[in-house]
GROMACS .gro file of C-alpha atoms in nm:
model
  479
    1MET     CA    1  -0.171   2.820  -5.903
    2ARG     CA    2  -0.353   3.010  -5.635
    3SER     CA    3  -0.719   2.981  -5.552
    4PRO     CA    4  -0.973   3.263  -5.575
    5ARG     CA    5  -0.975   3.465  -5.258
    6SER     CA    6  -1.305   3.425  -5.081
    7ARG     CA    7  -1.379   3.445  -4.711
    8ARG     CA    8  -1.714   3.504  -4.546
    9ARG     CA    9  -1.561   3.627  -4.223
   10PHE     CA   10  -1.330   3.924  -4.178
   11ARG     CA   11  -1.011   3.844  -3.987
   12SER     CA   12  -0.894   4.166  -3.824
   13THR     CA   13  -0.573   4.213  -3.635
   14ALA     CA   14  -0.586   4.367  -3.291
   15LEU     CA   15  -0.566   4.742  -3.295
   16VAL     CA   16  -0.308   4.939  -3.155
   17PHE     CA   17  -0.932   5.115  -2.086
   18THR     CA   18  -1.198   5.322  -1.351
   19LEU     CA   19  -1.320   5.459  -0.747
   20ALA     CA   20  -1.401   5.711  -0.436
   21ALA     CA   21  -1.514   5.504  -0.142
   22ALA     CA   22  -1.423   5.560   0.217
   23LEU     CA   23  -1.257   5.219   0.222
   24THR     CA   24  -1.115   5.017  -0.066
   25PRO     CA   25  -1.362   4.733  -0.127
   26ALA     CA   26  -1.236   4.384  -0.065
   27VAL     CA   27  -1.136   4.159  -0.349
   28PRO     CA   28  -1.431   3.930  -0.439
   29ALA     CA   29  -1.449   3.590  -0.275
   30GLY     CA   30  -1.239   3.341  -0.465
   31ALA     CA   31  -0.975   3.595  -0.567
   32THR     CA   32  -0.616   3.600  -0.449
   33ASN     CA   33  -0.542   3.947  -0.309
   34VAL     CA   34  -0.166   3.945  -0.365
   35LEU     CA   35   0.007   4.029  -0.691
   36GLY     CA   36   0.348   3.866  -0.689
   37TRP     CA   37   0.520   4.095  -0.936
   38GLN     CA   38   0.816   3.951  -1.124
   39PRO     CA   39   1.009   4.078  -1.430
   40CYS     CA   40   0.818   3.985  -1.745
   41GLU     CA   41   0.975   3.718  -1.961
   42ARG     CA   42   0.899   3.919  -2.275
   43ASP     CA   43   1.034   4.248  -2.138
   44ARG     CA   44   1.231   4.250  -1.813
   45THR     CA   45   1.190   4.628  -1.779
   46ALA     CA   46   0.823   4.562  -1.695
   47ASP     CA   47   0.657   4.354  -1.422
   48CYS     CA   48   0.413   4.067  -1.468
   49ALA     CA   49   0.180   3.885  -1.230
   50THR     CA   50  -0.137   3.681  -1.218
   51LEU     CA   51  -0.448   3.737  -1.009
   52THR     CA   52  -0.657   3.428  -0.939
   53LEU     CA   53  -1.026   3.505  -0.989
   54PRO     CA   54  -1.348   3.302  -1.001
   55VAL     CA   55  -1.509   3.234  -1.339
   56THR     CA   56  -1.845   3.264  -1.161
   57ARG     CA   57  -1.925   3.337  -0.799
   58GLY     CA   58  -1.820   3.030  -0.605
   59GLY     CA   59  -1.709   2.848  -0.920
   60GLU     CA   60  -1.374   2.736  -1.053
   61THR     CA   61  -1.097   2.992  -1.090
   62PHE     CA   62  -0.871   3.121  -1.366
   63PRO     CA   63  -0.548   3.325  -1.372
   64LEU     CA   64  -0.587   3.687  -1.484
   65ALA     CA   65  -0.261   3.784  -1.658
   66VAL     CA   66  -0.143   4.135  -1.563
   67ALA     CA   67   0.152   4.352  -1.669
   68ARG     CA   68   0.281   4.676  -1.517
   69ARG     CA   69   0.513   4.945  -1.646
   70ARG     CA   70   0.592   5.155  -1.340
   71ALA     CA   71   0.579   5.535  -1.337
   72THR     CA   72   0.919   5.679  -1.424
   73ASP     CA   73   0.877   5.963  -1.170
   74PRO     CA   74   0.739   5.788  -0.858
   75ALA     CA   75   0.746   6.109  -0.652
   76ARG     CA   76   0.488   6.266  -0.887
   77ARG     CA   77   0.285   5.949  -0.945
   78ILE     CA   78  -0.090   6.008  -0.988
   79GLY     CA   79  -0.201   5.645  -0.979
   80VAL     CA   80  -0.264   5.355  -1.215
   81LEU     CA   81  -0.375   5.377  -1.578
   82LEU     CA   82  -0.542   5.056  -1.695
   83VAL     CA   83  -0.531   4.997  -2.069
   84ASN     CA   84  -0.722   4.773  -2.309
   85PRO     CA   85  -0.681   4.760  -2.690
   86GLY     CA   86  -1.020   4.608  -2.775
   87GLY     CA   87  -1.070   4.330  -3.025
   88PRO     CA   88  -1.253   4.169  -2.861
   89GLY     CA   89  -0.969   3.929  -2.800
   90ALA     CA   90  -0.666   4.158  -2.798
   91SER     CA   91  -0.409   4.147  -2.519
   92GLY     CA   92  -0.397   4.422  -2.258
   93VAL     CA   93  -0.068   4.277  -2.134
   94SER     CA   94   0.087   4.338  -2.475
   95LEU     CA   95  -0.047   4.693  -2.480
   96ALA     CA   96   0.102   4.765  -2.137
   97LEU     CA   97   0.439   4.623  -2.243
   98GLY     CA   98   0.434   4.849  -2.550
   99SER     CA   99   0.297   5.154  -2.367
  100ASN     CA  100   0.639   5.321  -2.360
  101ARG     CA  101   0.600   5.356  -2.738
  102LEU     CA  102   0.238   5.473  -2.719
  103PHE     CA  103   0.206   5.731  -2.443
  104GLY     CA  104   0.404   6.051  -2.405
  105PRO     CA  105   0.676   6.094  -2.140
  106ASP     CA  106   0.453   6.287  -1.898
  107VAL     CA  107   0.193   6.009  -1.887
  108LEU     CA  108   0.465   5.747  -1.847
  109ALA     CA  109   0.622   5.952  -1.567
  110ARG     CA  110   0.307   5.988  -1.360
  111PHE     CA  111   0.112   5.664  -1.404
  112ASP     CA  112   0.177   5.298  -1.351
  113ILE     CA  113   0.053   5.157  -1.682
  114ILE     CA  114  -0.142   4.838  -1.609
  115GLY     CA  115  -0.264   4.598  -1.875
  116PHE     CA  116  -0.456   4.275  -1.824
  117ASP     CA  117  -0.569   4.009  -2.066
  118PRO     CA  118  -0.949   3.987  -2.034
  119ARG     CA  119  -1.084   3.648  -1.930
  120GLY     CA  120  -1.073   3.404  -2.218
  121VAL     CA  121  -0.795   3.596  -2.393
  122ALA     CA  122  -0.421   3.523  -2.434
  123GLY     CA  123  -0.271   3.467  -2.086
  124SER     CA  124  -0.605   3.464  -1.901
  125LYS     CA  125  -0.735   3.111  -1.966
  126PRO     CA  126  -0.774   3.159  -2.344
  127ILE     CA  127  -1.085   3.024  -2.512
  128GLN     CA  128  -0.956   2.759  -2.749
  129CYS     CA  129  -1.125   2.563  -3.025
  130SER     CA  130  -1.003   2.282  -3.248
  131ASP     CA  131  -0.858   2.364  -3.588
  132GLU     CA  132  -1.057   2.075  -3.730
  133ILE     CA  133  -1.387   2.246  -3.643
  134LEU     CA  134  -1.267   2.595  -3.736
  135ALA     CA  135  -1.163   2.465  -4.079
  136GLN     CA  136  -1.526   2.363  -4.144
  137GLU     CA  137  -1.650   2.722  -4.120
  138PRO     CA  138  -1.884   2.808  -4.409
  139ARG     CA  139  -1.707   3.029  -4.661
  140ASN     CA  140  -2.004   3.244  -4.754
  141ALA     CA  141  -2.291   3.423  -4.589
  142PRO     CA  142  -2.605   3.209  -4.620
  143ARG     CA  143  -2.779   3.234  -4.959
  144ASP     CA  144  -3.090   3.034  -4.874
  145GLN     CA  145  -3.266   2.867  -4.581
  146ALA     CA  146  -3.063   2.547  -4.616
  147GLU     CA  147  -2.734   2.736  -4.588
  148PHE     CA  148  -2.876   2.936  -4.298
  149GLU     CA  149  -2.952   2.612  -4.112
  150GLN     CA  150  -2.606   2.478  -4.196
  151LEU     CA  151  -2.449   2.791  -4.047
  152ALA     CA  152  -2.661   2.763  -3.731
  153ALA     CA  153  -2.560   2.399  -3.691
  154TYR     CA  154  -2.194   2.487  -3.744
  155ASN     CA  155  -2.205   2.764  -3.482
  156GLN     CA  156  -2.362   2.525  -3.232
  157ARG     CA  157  -2.097   2.264  -3.305
  158LEU     CA  158  -1.818   2.521  -3.272
  159ARG     CA  159  -1.952   2.652  -2.942
  160ALA     CA  160  -1.968   2.300  -2.798
  161ASP     CA  161  -1.613   2.233  -2.916
  162CYS     CA  162  -1.479   2.556  -2.765
  163ARG     CA  163  -1.649   2.484  -2.434
  164ARG     CA  164  -1.511   2.129  -2.429
  165HIS     CA  165  -1.156   2.260  -2.473
  166SER     CA  166  -1.189   2.572  -2.256
  167GLY     CA  167  -1.432   2.493  -1.977
  168PRO     CA  168  -1.699   2.721  -1.829
  169ILE     CA  169  -1.506   3.039  -1.905
  170ALA     CA  170  -1.636   3.000  -2.262
  171ASP     CA  171  -1.986   3.067  -2.122
  172HIS     CA  172  -1.876   3.368  -1.915
  173ALA     CA  173  -1.657   3.586  -2.139
  174ASP     CA  174  -1.901   3.878  -2.153
  175THR     CA  175  -1.796   4.234  -2.077
  176LEU     CA  176  -1.983   4.257  -1.745
  177SER     CA  177  -1.773   3.965  -1.620
  178VAL     CA  178  -1.462   4.150  -1.738
  179VAL     CA  179  -1.583   4.457  -1.546
  180ARG     CA  180  -1.598   4.249  -1.226
  181ASP     CA  181  -1.246   4.124  -1.295
  182MET     CA  182  -1.121   4.477  -1.350
  183ASP     CA  183  -1.263   4.595  -1.020
  184ALA     CA  184  -1.102   4.298  -0.844
  185LEU     CA  185  -0.773   4.400  -1.004
  186ARG     CA  186  -0.821   4.758  -0.884
  187ALA     CA  187  -0.871   4.632  -0.530
  188ALA     CA  188  -0.569   4.401  -0.552
  189LEU     CA  189  -0.361   4.700  -0.665
  190GLY     CA  190  -0.472   4.886  -0.352
  191GLU     CA  191  -0.626   5.175  -0.548
  192ARG     CA  192  -0.941   5.361  -0.441
  193ARG     CA  193  -0.986   5.506  -0.789
  194LEU     CA  194  -0.828   5.426  -1.120
  195ASN     CA  195  -0.775   5.572  -1.464
  196TYR     CA  196  -0.855   5.392  -1.787
  197PHE     CA  197  -0.765   5.408  -2.156
  198GLY     CA  198  -0.979   5.182  -2.376
  199ALA     CA  199  -0.977   5.157  -2.753
  200SER     CA  200  -1.235   5.005  -2.986
  201TYR     CA  201  -1.415   4.718  -2.806
  202GLY     CA  202  -1.223   4.823  -2.496
  203THR     CA  203  -1.453   5.127  -2.480
  204LEU     CA  204  -1.740   4.896  -2.385
  205ILE     CA  205  -1.537   4.766  -2.089
  206GLY     CA  206  -1.473   5.123  -1.975
  207ALA     CA  207  -1.828   5.248  -2.024
  208GLN     CA  208  -1.979   4.956  -1.834
  209TYR     CA  209  -1.721   4.989  -1.558
  210ALA     CA  210  -1.818   5.354  -1.516
  211GLN     CA  211  -2.185   5.257  -1.508
  212HIS     CA  212  -2.138   4.995  -1.235
  213HIS     CA  213  -1.865   5.173  -1.036
  214PRO     CA  214  -1.925   5.546  -1.096
  215ASP     CA  215  -1.730   5.667  -0.791
  216ARG     CA  216  -1.422   5.463  -0.872
  217VAL     CA  217  -1.325   5.651  -1.188
  218ARG     CA  218  -1.082   5.944  -1.183
  219ALA     CA  219  -1.022   5.978  -1.560
  220MET     CA  220  -1.136   5.761  -1.848
  221VAL     CA  221  -1.051   5.788  -2.219
  222LEU     CA  222  -1.269   5.588  -2.458
  223ASP     CA  223  -1.131   5.599  -2.813
  224GLY     CA  224  -1.327   5.452  -3.105
  225ASN     CA  225  -1.656   5.399  -2.927
  226MET     CA  226  -1.897   5.107  -2.919
  227ASP     CA  227  -2.267   5.192  -2.867
  228HIS     CA  228  -2.413   4.899  -2.673
  229SER     CA  229  -2.767   5.037  -2.700
  230LEU     CA  230  -2.800   4.943  -3.068
  231THR     CA  231  -3.042   4.674  -3.182
  232LEU     CA  232  -2.913   4.426  -3.441
  233PRO     CA  233  -3.065   4.611  -3.742
  234ARG     CA  234  -2.922   4.942  -3.621
  235PHE     CA  235  -2.586   4.784  -3.539
  236LEU     CA  236  -2.552   4.636  -3.888
  237THR     CA  237  -2.683   4.934  -4.084
  238THR     CA  238  -2.485   5.197  -3.896
  239ALA     CA  239  -2.172   4.982  -3.922
  240ALA     CA  240  -2.228   4.953  -4.297
  241ALA     CA  241  -2.279   5.330  -4.319
  242ASN     CA  242  -1.951   5.383  -4.131
  243GLY     CA  243  -1.765   5.187  -4.398
  244GLU     CA  244  -1.950   5.361  -4.682
  245ASP     CA  245  -1.844   5.695  -4.536
  246SER     CA  246  -1.480   5.584  -4.540
  247LEU     CA  247  -1.511   5.470  -4.902
  248THR     CA  248  -1.652   5.812  -4.991
  249GLU     CA  249  -1.361   5.983  -4.815
  250PHE     CA  250  -1.117   5.762  -5.006
  251ALA     CA  251  -1.283   5.857  -5.335
  252ARG     CA  252  -1.260   6.227  -5.251
  253TRP     CA  253  -0.891   6.188  -5.171
  254CYS     CA  254  -0.831   6.019  -5.507
  255GLU     CA  255  -1.000   6.308  -5.685
  256ARG     CA  256  -0.762   6.566  -5.539
  257ASP     CA  257  -0.434   6.377  -5.481
  258THR     CA  258  -0.208   6.269  -5.767
  259ARG     CA  259  -0.054   5.998  -5.546
  260CYS     CA  260  -0.374   5.798  -5.593
  261ALA     CA  261  -0.327   5.544  -5.873
  262LEU     CA  262  -0.690   5.608  -5.971
  263HIS     CA  263  -0.647   5.986  -5.986
  264GLY     CA  264  -0.828   6.132  -6.285
  265ARG     CA  265  -1.089   5.856  -6.294
  266PRO     CA  266  -1.423   5.861  -6.109
  267VAL     CA  267  -1.350   5.627  -5.820
  268LEU     CA  268  -1.698   5.520  -5.709
  269PRO     CA  269  -1.803   5.416  -6.063
  270ARG     CA  270  -1.472   5.229  -6.094
  271TRP     CA  271  -1.540   5.055  -5.762
  272SER     CA  272  -1.889   4.956  -5.879
  273GLU     CA  273  -1.740   4.818  -6.201
  274LEU     CA  274  -1.487   4.609  -6.006
  275ILE     CA  275  -1.740   4.466  -5.766
  276THR     CA  276  -1.982   4.382  -6.049
  277THR     CA  277  -1.701   4.198  -6.229
  278ALA     CA  278  -1.621   4.016  -5.905
  279ASP     CA  279  -1.988   3.922  -5.867
  280ALA     CA  280  -1.963   3.752  -6.207
  281GLY     CA  281  -1.652   3.560  -6.099
  282ARG     CA  282  -1.441   3.741  -6.358
  283LEU     CA  283  -1.209   3.964  -6.150
  284VAL     CA  284  -0.841   3.868  -6.115
  285GLU     CA  285  -0.526   4.013  -5.968
  286SER     CA  286  -0.223   4.122  -6.171
  287ASP     CA  287  -0.100   3.761  -6.209
  288GLY     CA  288  -0.406   3.689  -6.421
  289VAL     CA  289  -0.506   3.374  -6.228
  290THR     CA  290  -0.580   3.475  -5.867
  291GLY     CA  291  -0.951   3.542  -5.844
  292VAL     CA  292  -1.091   3.828  -5.635
  293THR     CA  293  -1.437   3.777  -5.490
  294PRO     CA  294  -1.668   4.060  -5.381
  295ASP     CA  295  -1.613   3.966  -5.015
  296TYR     CA  296  -1.235   3.979  -5.056
  297LEU     CA  297  -1.259   4.315  -5.232
  298ILE     CA  298  -1.473   4.457  -4.950
  299ASN     CA  299  -1.241   4.313  -4.684
  300GLN     CA  300  -0.937   4.472  -4.847
  301ALA     CA  301  -1.112   4.807  -4.860
  302TYR     CA  302  -1.215   4.786  -4.496
  303ALA     CA  303  -0.864   4.696  -4.381
  304ALA     CA  304  -0.716   4.985  -4.580
  305PHE     CA  305  -0.966   5.231  -4.434
  306ILE     CA  306  -0.893   5.119  -4.077
  307ARG     CA  307  -0.520   5.182  -4.124
  308VAL     CA  308  -0.559   5.477  -4.368
  309GLU     CA  309  -0.346   5.292  -4.624
  310TRP     CA  310  -0.506   5.471  -4.914
  311THR     CA  311  -0.205   5.489  -5.147
  312ARG     CA  312  -0.138   5.115  -5.123
  313PHE     CA  313  -0.505   5.027  -5.164
  314ALA     CA  314  -0.546   5.251  -5.469
  315GLY     CA  315  -0.239   5.093  -5.625
  316TRP     CA  316  -0.383   4.745  -5.571
  317LEU     CA  317  -0.721   4.842  -5.716
  318ALA     CA  318  -0.547   4.975  -6.026
  319THR     CA  319  -0.395   4.630  -6.094
  320LEU     CA  320  -0.725   4.440  -6.091
  321ARG     CA  321  -0.871   4.342  -6.427
  322PRO     CA  322  -1.125   4.111  -6.588
  323GLY     CA  323  -1.006   3.756  -6.641
  324THR     CA  324  -1.063   3.389  -6.574
  325PRO     CA  325  -0.954   3.279  -6.225
  326ALA     CA  326  -0.774   2.949  -6.182
  327ASP     CA  327  -0.974   2.661  -6.039
  328PRO     CA  328  -0.965   2.647  -5.658
  329VAL     CA  329  -0.696   2.422  -5.515
  330ALA     CA  330  -0.793   2.155  -5.265
  331ALA     CA  331  -0.816   2.274  -4.906
  332ALA     CA  332  -0.522   2.179  -4.689
  333GLU     CA  333  -0.580   1.885  -4.457
  334SER     CA  334  -0.698   1.996  -4.114
  335ARG     CA  335  -0.453   1.972  -3.827
  336GLN     CA  336  -0.555   1.823  -3.494
  337SER     CA  337  -0.460   2.119  -3.280
  338LEU     CA  338  -0.615   2.408  -3.089
  339ARG     CA  339  -0.640   2.775  -3.173
  340ALA     CA  340  -0.739   3.075  -2.961
  341HIS     CA  341  -1.084   3.191  -3.073
  342PRO     CA  342  -1.247   3.420  -2.814
  343ARG     CA  343  -1.438   3.667  -3.034
  344PRO     CA  344  -1.772   3.483  -3.075
  345SER     CA  345  -1.789   3.398  -2.705
  346VAL     CA  346  -1.742   3.764  -2.615
  347PHE     CA  347  -1.963   3.923  -2.878
  348CYS     CA  348  -2.251   3.675  -2.864
  349GLN     CA  349  -2.271   3.704  -2.484
  350ASP     CA  350  -2.266   4.085  -2.510
  351TRP     CA  351  -2.520   4.117  -2.792
  352LEU     CA  352  -2.661   3.777  -2.898
  353PRO     CA  353  -2.831   3.906  -3.213
  354ARG     CA  354  -3.125   3.676  -3.276
  355VAL     CA  355  -3.197   3.596  -3.642
  356ALA     CA  356  -3.476   3.342  -3.677
  357ASN     CA  357  -3.443   3.235  -4.041
  358PHE     CA  358  -3.298   3.319  -4.380
  359ALA     CA  359  -3.582   3.556  -4.470
  360GLU     CA  360  -3.501   3.767  -4.165
  361TRP     CA  361  -3.131   3.760  -4.251
  362GLN     CA  362  -3.208   3.867  -4.608
  363ARG     CA  363  -3.399   4.169  -4.477
  364LEU     CA  364  -3.089   4.265  -4.280
  365VAL     CA  365  -2.873   4.224  -4.592
  366THR     CA  366  -3.108   4.452  -4.786
  367ALA     CA  367  -3.099   4.714  -4.510
  368GLN     CA  368  -2.719   4.708  -4.508
  369ARG     CA  369  -2.703   4.761  -4.884
  370GLN     CA  370  -2.940   5.054  -4.856
  371ALA     CA  371  -2.711   5.208  -4.594
  372ALA     CA  372  -2.396   5.127  -4.795
  373PRO     CA  373  -2.481   5.106  -5.167
  374HIS     CA  374  -2.114   5.077  -5.270
  375LEU     CA  375  -1.939   4.893  -4.984
  376ARG     CA  376  -2.251   4.680  -4.912
  377TYR     CA  377  -2.172   4.584  -4.551
  378SER     CA  378  -1.922   4.608  -4.267
  379PRO     CA  379  -1.707   4.291  -4.266
  380GLU     CA  380  -1.653   4.297  -3.889
  381ALA     CA  381  -2.016   4.366  -3.801
  382GLN     CA  382  -2.146   4.103  -4.041
  383GLU     CA  383  -1.894   3.845  -3.915
  384ALA     CA  384  -2.003   3.914  -3.559
  385ALA     CA  385  -2.373   3.876  -3.639
  386LEU     CA  386  -2.323   3.559  -3.845
  387SER     CA  387  -2.111   3.399  -3.572
  388CYS     CA  388  -2.409   3.416  -3.334
  389ILE     CA  389  -2.673   3.259  -3.560
  390GLY     CA  390  -2.798   2.947  -3.385
  391TRP     CA  391  -2.606   3.035  -3.067
  392PRO     CA  392  -2.781   2.829  -2.800
  393ALA     CA  393  -2.680   3.033  -2.495
  394LYS     CA  394  -2.836   3.347  -2.354
  395ALA     CA  395  -2.685   3.694  -2.362
  396ASN     CA  396  -2.522   3.754  -2.025
  397ASN     CA  397  -2.489   4.124  -2.109
  398PRO     CA  398  -2.770   4.219  -2.350
  399PRO     CA  399  -2.770   4.560  -2.523
  400ALA     CA  400  -2.903   4.852  -2.319
  401PRO     CA  401  -2.855   5.229  -2.309
  402LEU     CA  402  -2.565   5.355  -2.101
  403GLN     CA  403  -2.669   5.496  -1.763
  404LEU     CA  404  -2.403   5.697  -1.581
  405ALA     CA  405  -2.432   5.860  -1.241
  406PRO     CA  406  -2.282   6.209  -1.198
  407GLY     CA  407  -1.908   6.219  -1.151
  408ASP     CA  408  -1.580   6.325  -1.307
  409PRO     CA  409  -1.605   6.371  -1.686
  410ILE     CA  410  -1.530   6.082  -1.922
  411LEU     CA  411  -1.359   6.167  -2.251
  412LEU     CA  412  -1.507   6.011  -2.566
  413VAL     CA  413  -1.257   6.034  -2.852
  414ASN     CA  414  -1.346   5.942  -3.210
  415PRO     CA  415  -1.235   6.005  -3.566
  416GLU     CA  416  -1.506   6.166  -3.775
  417HIS     CA  417  -1.451   5.900  -4.042
  418ASP     CA  418  -1.392   5.573  -3.857
  419PRO     CA  419  -1.493   5.265  -4.059
  420ALA     CA  420  -1.508   5.032  -3.758
  421THR     CA  421  -1.654   5.241  -3.474
  422GLY     CA  422  -1.822   5.524  -3.656
  423TYR     CA  423  -1.867   5.876  -3.531
  424SER     CA  424  -2.243   5.821  -3.495
  425TRP     CA  425  -2.170   5.561  -3.226
  426ALA     CA  426  -1.969   5.812  -3.023
  427VAL     CA  427  -2.243   6.071  -3.066
  428GLY     CA  428  -2.501   5.815  -2.953
  429LEU     CA  429  -2.297   5.729  -2.645
  430HIS     CA  430  -2.258   6.097  -2.560
  431ARG     CA  431  -2.633   6.156  -2.593
  432GLN     CA  432  -2.701   5.873  -2.348
  433ALA     CA  433  -2.485   6.042  -2.082
  434PRO     CA  434  -2.437   6.411  -2.175
  435HIS     CA  435  -2.390   6.507  -1.810
  436ARG     CA  436  -2.091   6.276  -1.767
  437THR     CA  437  -1.920   6.257  -2.108
  438VAL     CA  438  -1.729   6.502  -2.328
  439LEU     CA  439  -1.700   6.428  -2.701
  440PHE     CA  440  -1.354   6.503  -2.846
  441THR     CA  441  -1.353   6.483  -3.226
  442TYR     CA  442  -1.064   6.407  -3.458
  443GLU     CA  443  -1.175   6.536  -3.799
  444GLY     CA  444  -0.981   6.269  -3.985
  445GLN     CA  445  -0.992   5.907  -4.093
  446GLY     CA  446  -0.898   5.567  -3.956
  447HIS     CA  447  -0.994   5.348  -3.663
  448THR     CA  448  -0.932   5.525  -3.329
  449ALA     CA  449  -0.778   5.870  -3.296
  450TYR     CA  450  -0.499   5.857  -3.035
  451PRO     CA  451  -0.215   5.932  -3.104
  452ARG     CA  452  -0.264   6.016  -3.473
  453THR     CA  453  -0.175   6.386  -3.442
  454ASP     CA  454  -0.007   6.616  -3.191
  455CYS     CA  455  -0.344   6.782  -3.131
  456VAL     CA  456  -0.513   6.455  -3.037
  457ARG     CA  457  -0.219   6.349  -2.822
  458ALA     CA  458  -0.215   6.682  -2.636
  459GLY     CA  459  -0.590   6.677  -2.569
  460VAL     CA  460  -0.595   6.319  -2.439
  461GLU     CA  461  -0.281   6.350  -2.228
  462ARG     CA  462  -0.374   6.682  -2.067
  463TYR     CA  463  -0.706   6.527  -1.968
  464LEU     CA  464  -0.536   6.221  -1.816
  465LEU     CA  465  -0.284   6.433  -1.627
  466ASP     CA  466  -0.495   6.732  -1.517
  467GLN     CA  467  -0.857   6.624  -1.582
  468VAL     CA  468  -0.900   6.920  -1.818
  469THR     CA  469  -1.122   6.827  -2.112
  470PRO     CA  470  -1.056   6.963  -2.464
  471THR     CA  471  -1.276   7.248  -2.582
  472ALA     CA  472  -1.218   7.213  -2.958
  473SER     CA  473  -1.188   6.935  -3.213
  474CYS     CA  474  -0.863   6.841  -3.387
  475PRO     CA  475  -0.814   6.884  -3.763
  476ALA     CA  476  -0.729   6.587  -3.980
  477ALA     CA  477  -0.368   6.503  -4.049
  478PRO     CA  478  -0.246   6.609  -4.395
  479SER     CA  479  -0.333   6.349  -4.659
   0.00000   0.00000   0.00000
């Protein structure tokens, strides 16, 4: 028998980014200014290296893992294009190694594609925590003050464990520190200016790099934008509204498309019926024994909206029915091993949302439900906020509006219906720096826009190659 599916936290997979000075600035003290390129073990058609950098000024060092896919037409090479897939916690090295399947031939011909694993991630001194502690994670969002205090105590215990296994880098995984690393990498590459492609959380790296090094950016594409100016209530409610918008788009698709297994039935009332049944502990999958909790239902919806897997999701919803779930099986015995777990260290140091007690958390829950009456909340945003409750450290990079000096235009790309980084976040970022940013809209669904359609691909790649910004939005792909 299988246990009812219930998880408080949303586990997302990584999604599949700059400098005119008279002299190239020196690499910061503590860095090694030579990249000893060697063929990568994972792909010998690309080059890999490490750059030794300080965790803090004058402190201990760590190896920054870097990968390069060289321009296929060196005679026409423009420069380097740094890439980051977001997460936080996804590997830029992996994105660079796979860039020959992402970018078009003209971009590959004229740029060295450079990816690096941000500090605390993958090959760059990964933040690791013990499985034993991770297995003790509370399964639900707090339902009263006692559970709120238990969550705060757990987060404090987890942070201490991660620091014990990872060292001081666990306290310095914020995006501003990554920005310093990226500029050290630029200098080590011998580039006066660089180009950048950042997706999802990688947009925050790019935006803050442009803020701190405005003259060192030639072209920058930010796809699926984070708005770092948002307070915690605005972050949670707008994130919830982003997901609600995607659920509404899914319902509209079901109304008009016979491929939807729910076609011919009002989808939003059906969704409300399913989630009410799940609330009562009476919703099961097609096997009649596997329980489906409200959180699991919401997580499945969110994952389907990110990937635009509407047909599969509708088919799964159609199989759910009332029933009696089997009793939960005993949890597997914890293993004494380590697991990479960088997300809380990054997010809490970038935002550190302070929630004083359960009453304050409950007000945030109510606000989310008002913004998203059907979906209720954003799994990723709520996970991020809950992971910081009780966090004892300060925010190294607290939220603030983006301030950009004049310079070459930065391209903000966003789907109109993005459940993870909603269109309102891209609009907000553009309004903070209208003189420096151009908003390029994909009128479709899913998380991030490039390279979903030929129109999006053409607009992004012409900008990277020629610094010509798009003048019109791109229509959605056919359903």
